[in-house]
XYZ file of C-alpha atoms in Angstrom:
408
model
C 122.918 64.369 143.829
C 119.721 62.834 142.459
C 120.992 59.341 143.410
C 121.714 60.560 147.031
C 118.177 62.127 147.124
C 116.685 58.885 145.981
C 118.547 56.862 148.566
C 117.751 59.319 151.313
C 114.077 59.400 150.375
C 113.961 55.583 150.170
C 115.580 55.203 153.565
C 113.290 57.724 155.244
C 110.160 56.156 153.670
C 111.273 52.782 154.967
C 111.947 54.108 158.462
C 108.526 55.800 158.535
C 106.801 52.603 157.565
C 109.047 50.731 159.962
C 107.669 52.806 162.834
C 104.059 52.035 161.656
C 104.905 48.378 161.407
C 106.510 48.210 164.883
C 103.447 50.134 166.342
C 101.039 47.596 164.697
C 103.251 44.801 166.084
C 103.376 46.197 169.593
C 99.600 46.985 169.441
C 98.927 43.313 168.715
C 101.137 42.204 171.585
C 99.498 44.610 174.080
C 96.001 43.463 173.035
C 96.949 39.786 173.190
C 98.540 40.177 176.606
C 95.838 42.466 178.167
C 92.707 40.865 176.703
C 91.865 37.426 175.301
C 91.874 35.418 172.025
C 88.343 36.625 171.160
C 89.038 40.299 171.448
C 92.395 39.864 169.637
C 90.606 37.958 166.848
C 87.815 40.601 166.676
C 90.480 43.345 166.334
C 92.113 41.403 163.480
C 88.739 41.045 161.630
C 88.030 44.766 162.156
C 91.379 45.666 160.618
C 90.465 43.420 157.634
C 87.400 45.662 157.073
C 89.338 48.846 157.549
C 91.904 47.675 154.983
C 89.123 47.406 152.429
C 88.122 51.064 152.920
C 91.726 52.054 153.098
C 92.349 50.387 149.660
C 89.352 52.237 148.178
C 90.637 55.500 149.547
C 94.044 54.983 148.094
C 92.866 54.132 144.575
C 90.346 56.926 144.418
C 92.655 59.570 145.921
C 96.164 58.628 146.768
C 97.350 56.516 143.842
C 96.029 58.906 141.189
C 97.545 61.796 143.201
C 100.994 60.128 143.312
C 100.743 59.419 139.564
C 99.563 62.737 138.297
C 100.866 65.368 140.778
C 104.609 64.694 140.075
C 103.936 65.321 136.363
C 102.281 68.657 136.848
C 104.376 71.722 136.040
C 102.129 74.664 136.827
C 102.113 75.617 140.577
C 98.529 76.917 140.423
C 97.371 73.640 138.947
C 99.171 71.746 141.680
C 97.533 73.791 144.453
C 94.071 73.424 142.882
C 94.607 69.648 142.519
C 95.787 69.245 146.177
C 92.732 71.253 147.498
C 90.253 69.305 145.370
C 91.864 65.960 146.336
C 91.315 66.904 150.006
C 87.665 67.704 149.163
C 87.250 64.227 147.655
C 88.649 62.776 150.807
C 86.040 64.670 152.887
C 83.238 63.377 150.655
C 84.653 59.835 151.018
C 84.685 60.072 154.816
C 81.074 61.288 154.972
C 79.978 58.272 152.954
C 81.999 56.030 155.241
C 80.413 57.417 158.388
C 76.990 56.673 156.937
C 78.059 53.047 156.336
C 79.546 52.355 159.814
C 76.238 51.797 161.709
C 75.385 49.055 159.178
C 78.752 47.359 159.837
C 78.088 47.522 163.520
C 74.607 45.899 163.195
C 75.708 43.044 161.056
C 79.280 42.289 162.075
C 80.807 44.156 165.095
C 78.055 43.911 167.713
C 80.538 44.254 170.582
C 81.633 47.715 169.526
C 79.767 51.027 169.963
C 79.060 53.232 166.950
C 81.136 56.296 168.122
C 84.356 54.331 168.750
C 83.975 52.632 165.416
C 83.522 55.965 163.625
C 86.557 57.593 165.410
C 88.682 54.468 164.665
C 87.804 54.392 160.946
C 88.175 58.095 160.362
C 91.447 58.327 162.315
C 93.001 55.443 160.552
C 91.973 56.626 157.060
C 92.870 60.310 157.579
C 96.303 59.541 158.802
C 96.967 57.308 155.746
C 95.642 59.978 153.385
C 98.042 62.464 154.990
C 100.930 59.948 154.598
C 100.177 59.499 150.892
C 99.937 63.333 150.479
C 103.384 63.794 151.982
C 104.815 61.037 149.764
C 103.246 62.671 146.685
C 104.770 66.093 147.312
C 108.025 64.560 148.491
C 107.864 65.746 152.109
C 109.130 62.532 153.583
C 110.640 64.153 156.678
C 107.358 65.654 157.734
C 105.653 62.319 157.140
C 108.265 60.554 159.231
C 107.833 62.988 162.145
C 104.055 62.721 162.002
C 104.061 58.938 162.009
C 106.621 58.688 164.777
C 104.643 61.077 166.916
C 101.388 59.149 166.422
C 103.112 55.850 167.074
C 104.575 56.893 170.389
C 101.246 58.397 171.527
C 99.301 55.247 170.516
C 101.659 52.782 172.264
C 101.933 54.812 175.485
C 98.161 55.181 175.825
C 97.610 51.489 175.117
C 100.267 50.527 177.609
C 98.565 52.684 180.317
C 95.176 51.296 179.348
C 96.553 47.732 179.608
C 97.104 48.280 183.409
C 93.330 48.654 183.900
C 90.459 46.894 182.105
C 91.171 47.125 178.414
C 87.935 46.896 176.456
C 87.410 46.689 172.690
C 85.824 50.188 172.581
C 88.773 51.697 174.521
C 91.285 50.225 172.070
C 89.354 51.776 169.143
C 89.137 55.197 170.810
C 92.934 55.307 171.589
C 93.991 54.388 168.045
C 91.469 56.587 166.335
C 91.977 59.696 168.489
C 95.827 59.458 168.310
C 95.683 59.186 164.519
C 93.259 62.172 164.117
C 95.140 64.372 166.571
C 98.577 63.931 164.878
C 97.120 64.282 161.343
C 95.466 67.598 162.202
C 98.585 68.928 163.867
C 100.833 68.240 160.973
C 98.378 69.205 158.173
C 96.919 72.376 159.648
C 97.892 75.366 157.704
C 99.570 73.135 155.065
C 96.557 72.123 153.013
C 93.316 73.798 151.933
C 90.142 71.829 151.394
C 88.008 72.709 148.359
C 84.459 71.435 148.109
C 83.626 73.506 145.052
C 81.790 71.258 142.588
C 83.819 72.398 139.608
C 87.131 71.690 141.327
C 85.955 68.241 142.579
C 84.664 67.366 139.154
C 88.002 68.356 137.479
C 90.083 66.436 140.063
C 87.849 63.419 139.718
C 88.072 63.473 136.010
C 91.900 63.566 136.381
C 91.793 60.613 138.758
C 89.250 58.504 136.951
C 91.334 56.721 134.315
C 93.724 55.463 136.959
C 90.946 54.878 139.539
C 88.641 52.935 137.348
C 91.146 50.125 137.102
C 92.473 50.646 140.530
C 89.041 50.279 142.256
C 88.916 46.803 140.872
C 92.502 46.236 141.937
C 91.759 47.496 145.484
C 88.717 45.315 145.925
C 90.495 42.317 144.533
C 93.569 42.965 146.659
C 91.466 43.424 149.750
C 89.689 40.115 149.072
C 93.012 38.442 148.534
C 94.455 39.756 151.765
C 91.472 39.560 154.098
C 89.329 36.662 152.986
C 91.639 34.104 154.607
C 90.804 35.574 158.096
C 87.093 35.130 157.468
C 87.533 31.643 156.056
C 89.512 30.692 159.218
C 86.631 32.095 161.333
C 84.142 30.132 159.216
C 85.972 26.784 159.169
C 87.811 26.935 162.550
C 87.062 29.771 165.084
C 87.596 33.403 165.940
C 90.348 32.289 168.356
C 92.134 30.672 165.445
C 91.938 34.044 163.616
C 93.949 35.616 166.509
C 96.501 32.760 166.478
C 97.037 32.911 162.686
C 97.101 36.783 162.621
C 99.719 37.139 165.370
C 102.022 34.371 163.962
C 101.720 35.946 160.545
C 102.399 39.421 161.964
C 105.669 38.263 163.514
C 106.719 36.402 160.300
C 106.044 39.267 157.960
C 107.266 42.033 160.308
C 109.751 43.507 157.715
C 107.022 43.761 155.001
C 105.339 47.031 155.907
C 108.792 48.651 155.501
C 108.729 47.648 151.836
C 105.150 48.787 151.515
C 106.311 52.249 152.651
C 109.176 52.001 150.138
C 106.748 51.119 147.294
C 104.614 54.192 148.098
C 107.749 56.337 147.781
C 108.690 54.570 144.561
C 105.381 55.236 142.844
C 105.715 59.012 142.357
C 109.508 58.562 141.851
C 109.068 56.075 139.030
C 106.169 58.012 137.626
C 108.437 61.108 137.153
C 111.314 58.904 135.845
C 109.161 57.279 133.152
C 107.762 60.659 132.148
C 111.393 61.758 131.528
C 112.116 58.483 129.724
C 114.717 57.408 132.246
C 113.993 53.722 131.971
C 117.562 52.625 132.670
C 117.494 54.593 136.019
C 114.298 52.733 136.904
C 115.890 49.363 136.147
C 118.923 50.110 138.323
C 116.690 51.178 141.217
C 114.484 48.066 140.830
C 117.570 45.848 141.085
C 118.837 47.702 144.127
C 115.424 47.416 145.882
C 115.052 43.793 144.838
C 118.405 42.923 146.346
C 117.478 44.672 149.593
C 114.214 42.742 149.783
C 115.982 39.439 149.463
C 118.680 40.136 152.013
C 116.270 41.544 154.705
C 113.772 38.754 154.292
C 116.300 35.911 154.422
C 117.893 37.399 157.468
C 114.648 37.667 159.282
C 113.659 34.092 158.245
C 116.986 32.790 159.710
C 116.274 34.506 162.983
C 112.794 33.007 163.277
C 114.076 29.557 162.294
C 116.253 29.502 165.432
C 114.245 31.461 167.977
C 110.762 31.924 166.439
C 108.954 29.748 168.966
C 110.640 31.405 171.852
C 109.729 34.859 170.469
C 106.047 33.955 170.067
C 105.876 32.506 173.600
C 107.579 35.617 175.085
C 105.667 38.232 173.067
C 102.186 36.776 172.811
C 101.919 33.842 175.226
C 101.892 30.035 175.083
C 98.353 29.888 173.627
C 99.659 31.392 170.335
C 102.308 28.766 169.704
C 101.678 26.642 166.585
C 105.251 25.694 165.393
C 108.264 26.965 163.431
C 107.016 25.554 160.084
C 104.156 27.998 160.009
C 106.462 30.897 160.668
C 108.758 29.793 157.766
C 105.858 29.451 155.260
C 104.697 33.064 156.273
C 108.317 34.296 155.849
C 108.466 32.936 152.317
C 105.126 34.595 151.604
C 106.658 37.834 152.875
C 109.263 37.781 150.158
C 106.530 37.589 147.464
C 104.599 40.337 149.231
C 107.516 42.691 148.943
C 107.969 41.936 145.221
C 104.276 42.391 144.510
C 104.395 45.864 146.167
C 107.477 46.836 144.125
C 106.079 45.456 140.838
C 102.716 47.215 141.366
C 104.466 50.547 141.795
C 106.176 50.095 138.464
C 102.967 49.056 136.668
C 101.024 51.991 138.136
C 103.764 54.393 137.176
C 103.617 53.307 133.560
C 99.801 53.417 133.824
C 99.270 49.726 133.281
C 96.859 48.986 136.145
C 94.965 46.501 133.993
C 97.939 44.157 134.225
C 97.767 44.235 138.005
C 94.035 43.526 137.831
C 94.615 40.520 135.588
C 97.225 38.996 137.826
C 95.070 39.471 140.902
C 92.178 37.573 139.290
C 94.400 34.423 139.103
C 95.338 34.641 142.741
C 91.721 35.209 143.896
C 90.616 32.280 141.799
C 93.091 30.059 143.659
C 92.022 31.542 147.071
C 88.320 30.913 146.384
C 88.744 27.299 145.271
C 92.017 25.850 146.604
C 92.301 28.139 149.632
C 88.908 27.220 151.064
C 89.721 23.550 150.662
C 93.201 23.921 152.245
C 91.866 25.858 155.276
C 89.075 23.401 155.729
C 91.390 20.360 155.645
C 94.638 21.733 157.069
C 93.542 24.557 159.392
C 96.043 27.322 160.113
C 98.854 25.678 158.127
C 96.376 25.508 155.187
C 95.756 29.225 155.568
C 99.508 29.942 155.516
C 100.115 27.887 152.336
C 97.089 29.491 150.742
C 98.397 32.994 151.381
C 101.821 31.965 150.104
C 100.353 30.967 146.773
C 98.051 33.980 146.663
C 101.142 36.249 146.695
C 103.484 34.001 144.617
C 101.123 33.903 141.607
C 100.749 37.637 141.086
C 104.454 38.341 141.910
C 105.604 35.978 139.218
C 103.136 37.238 136.637
C 103.782 40.882 137.355
C 107.532 40.573 137.079
C 107.155 38.875 133.697
C 104.910 41.689 132.582
C 107.337 44.383 133.752
C 110.073 42.759 131.618
C 107.655 42.849 128.717
C 106.861 46.556 129.355
C 110.577 47.534 129.311
C 111.020 45.742 126.029
C 108.087 47.542 124.494
C 109.270 50.932 125.648
C 112.733 50.248 124.259
């Protein structure tokens, strides 16, 4: 029964993230077709900033919640912790709103303040709701919420594409659809507590995990997003759009495994607390095999028809060759293993290991990556990101083997 529940939960979490992945994919196509390379590149750069705040939100609220909540036994303590976690999210969003005008002044001049605020808040609130549903094991509700939001977003963007699609209109559609669906599916299901005592207690519970994870989040965001800004620096904003859309197609299966890793974190956390290490090993092997099969199948498809797909989906101006797609596909395999390995290390409360491995990859990105992008352009960026994921994936898998030996 437990095995069936795990498989069912894993499948639904992958389907849920799959819808989010397809929505992001279709959003990129609609923007590329309805606008120009500059707007498409600006949207990619904006997402890179959003991911930094999203990472901070996850490590301060979501990751500690998914580590600690499954281990709580008392129902009153659980309800208090949920309400206080929601309160921390409100405080986080208030601080974020205060920072957005600064971002607009120094980076995103073409966007208005209100659309930026709605986009940031909608994007972050929806993800916070997703993480909450994962933590309390309400995967079906999470799936329905995400599917509803995805459909609304794509339909509105498609209708908008028939007229003049501006950058501000794109932000409003995505932000409003995220906020609407989050409110609908959370209303009456969660209470927000802003009581100082409750917030302090929840923060104290979260802090041991968060103090390492904040560094992890910032390092991971630098690792993931710096390449886009280096491309803008050494090439152009149009090259950002070309790299981003080729990479999006190549790593299309990866968000599914991100969703799976978010489901695995509370699952593994509970299993380790019950000392079921053998069960964790079996599930890791099962997930690892699934990662390899899916990624190799997708790489094979792109090897034969990748150029045709890019031309059909995005347009001729985005074509850069099959070799770039293959390098990005290989990177995707390491991305999936990093997500899986990080879930294990967070579950056994070894975030310092994740931090250590990220430092090696960032060191390569800062030195070798800049040189590769400068000399080899978009291909250099692809090779850089391959290495940036291959290094921590290898190191984290070695550390996990060591952790299992220590626990034995």
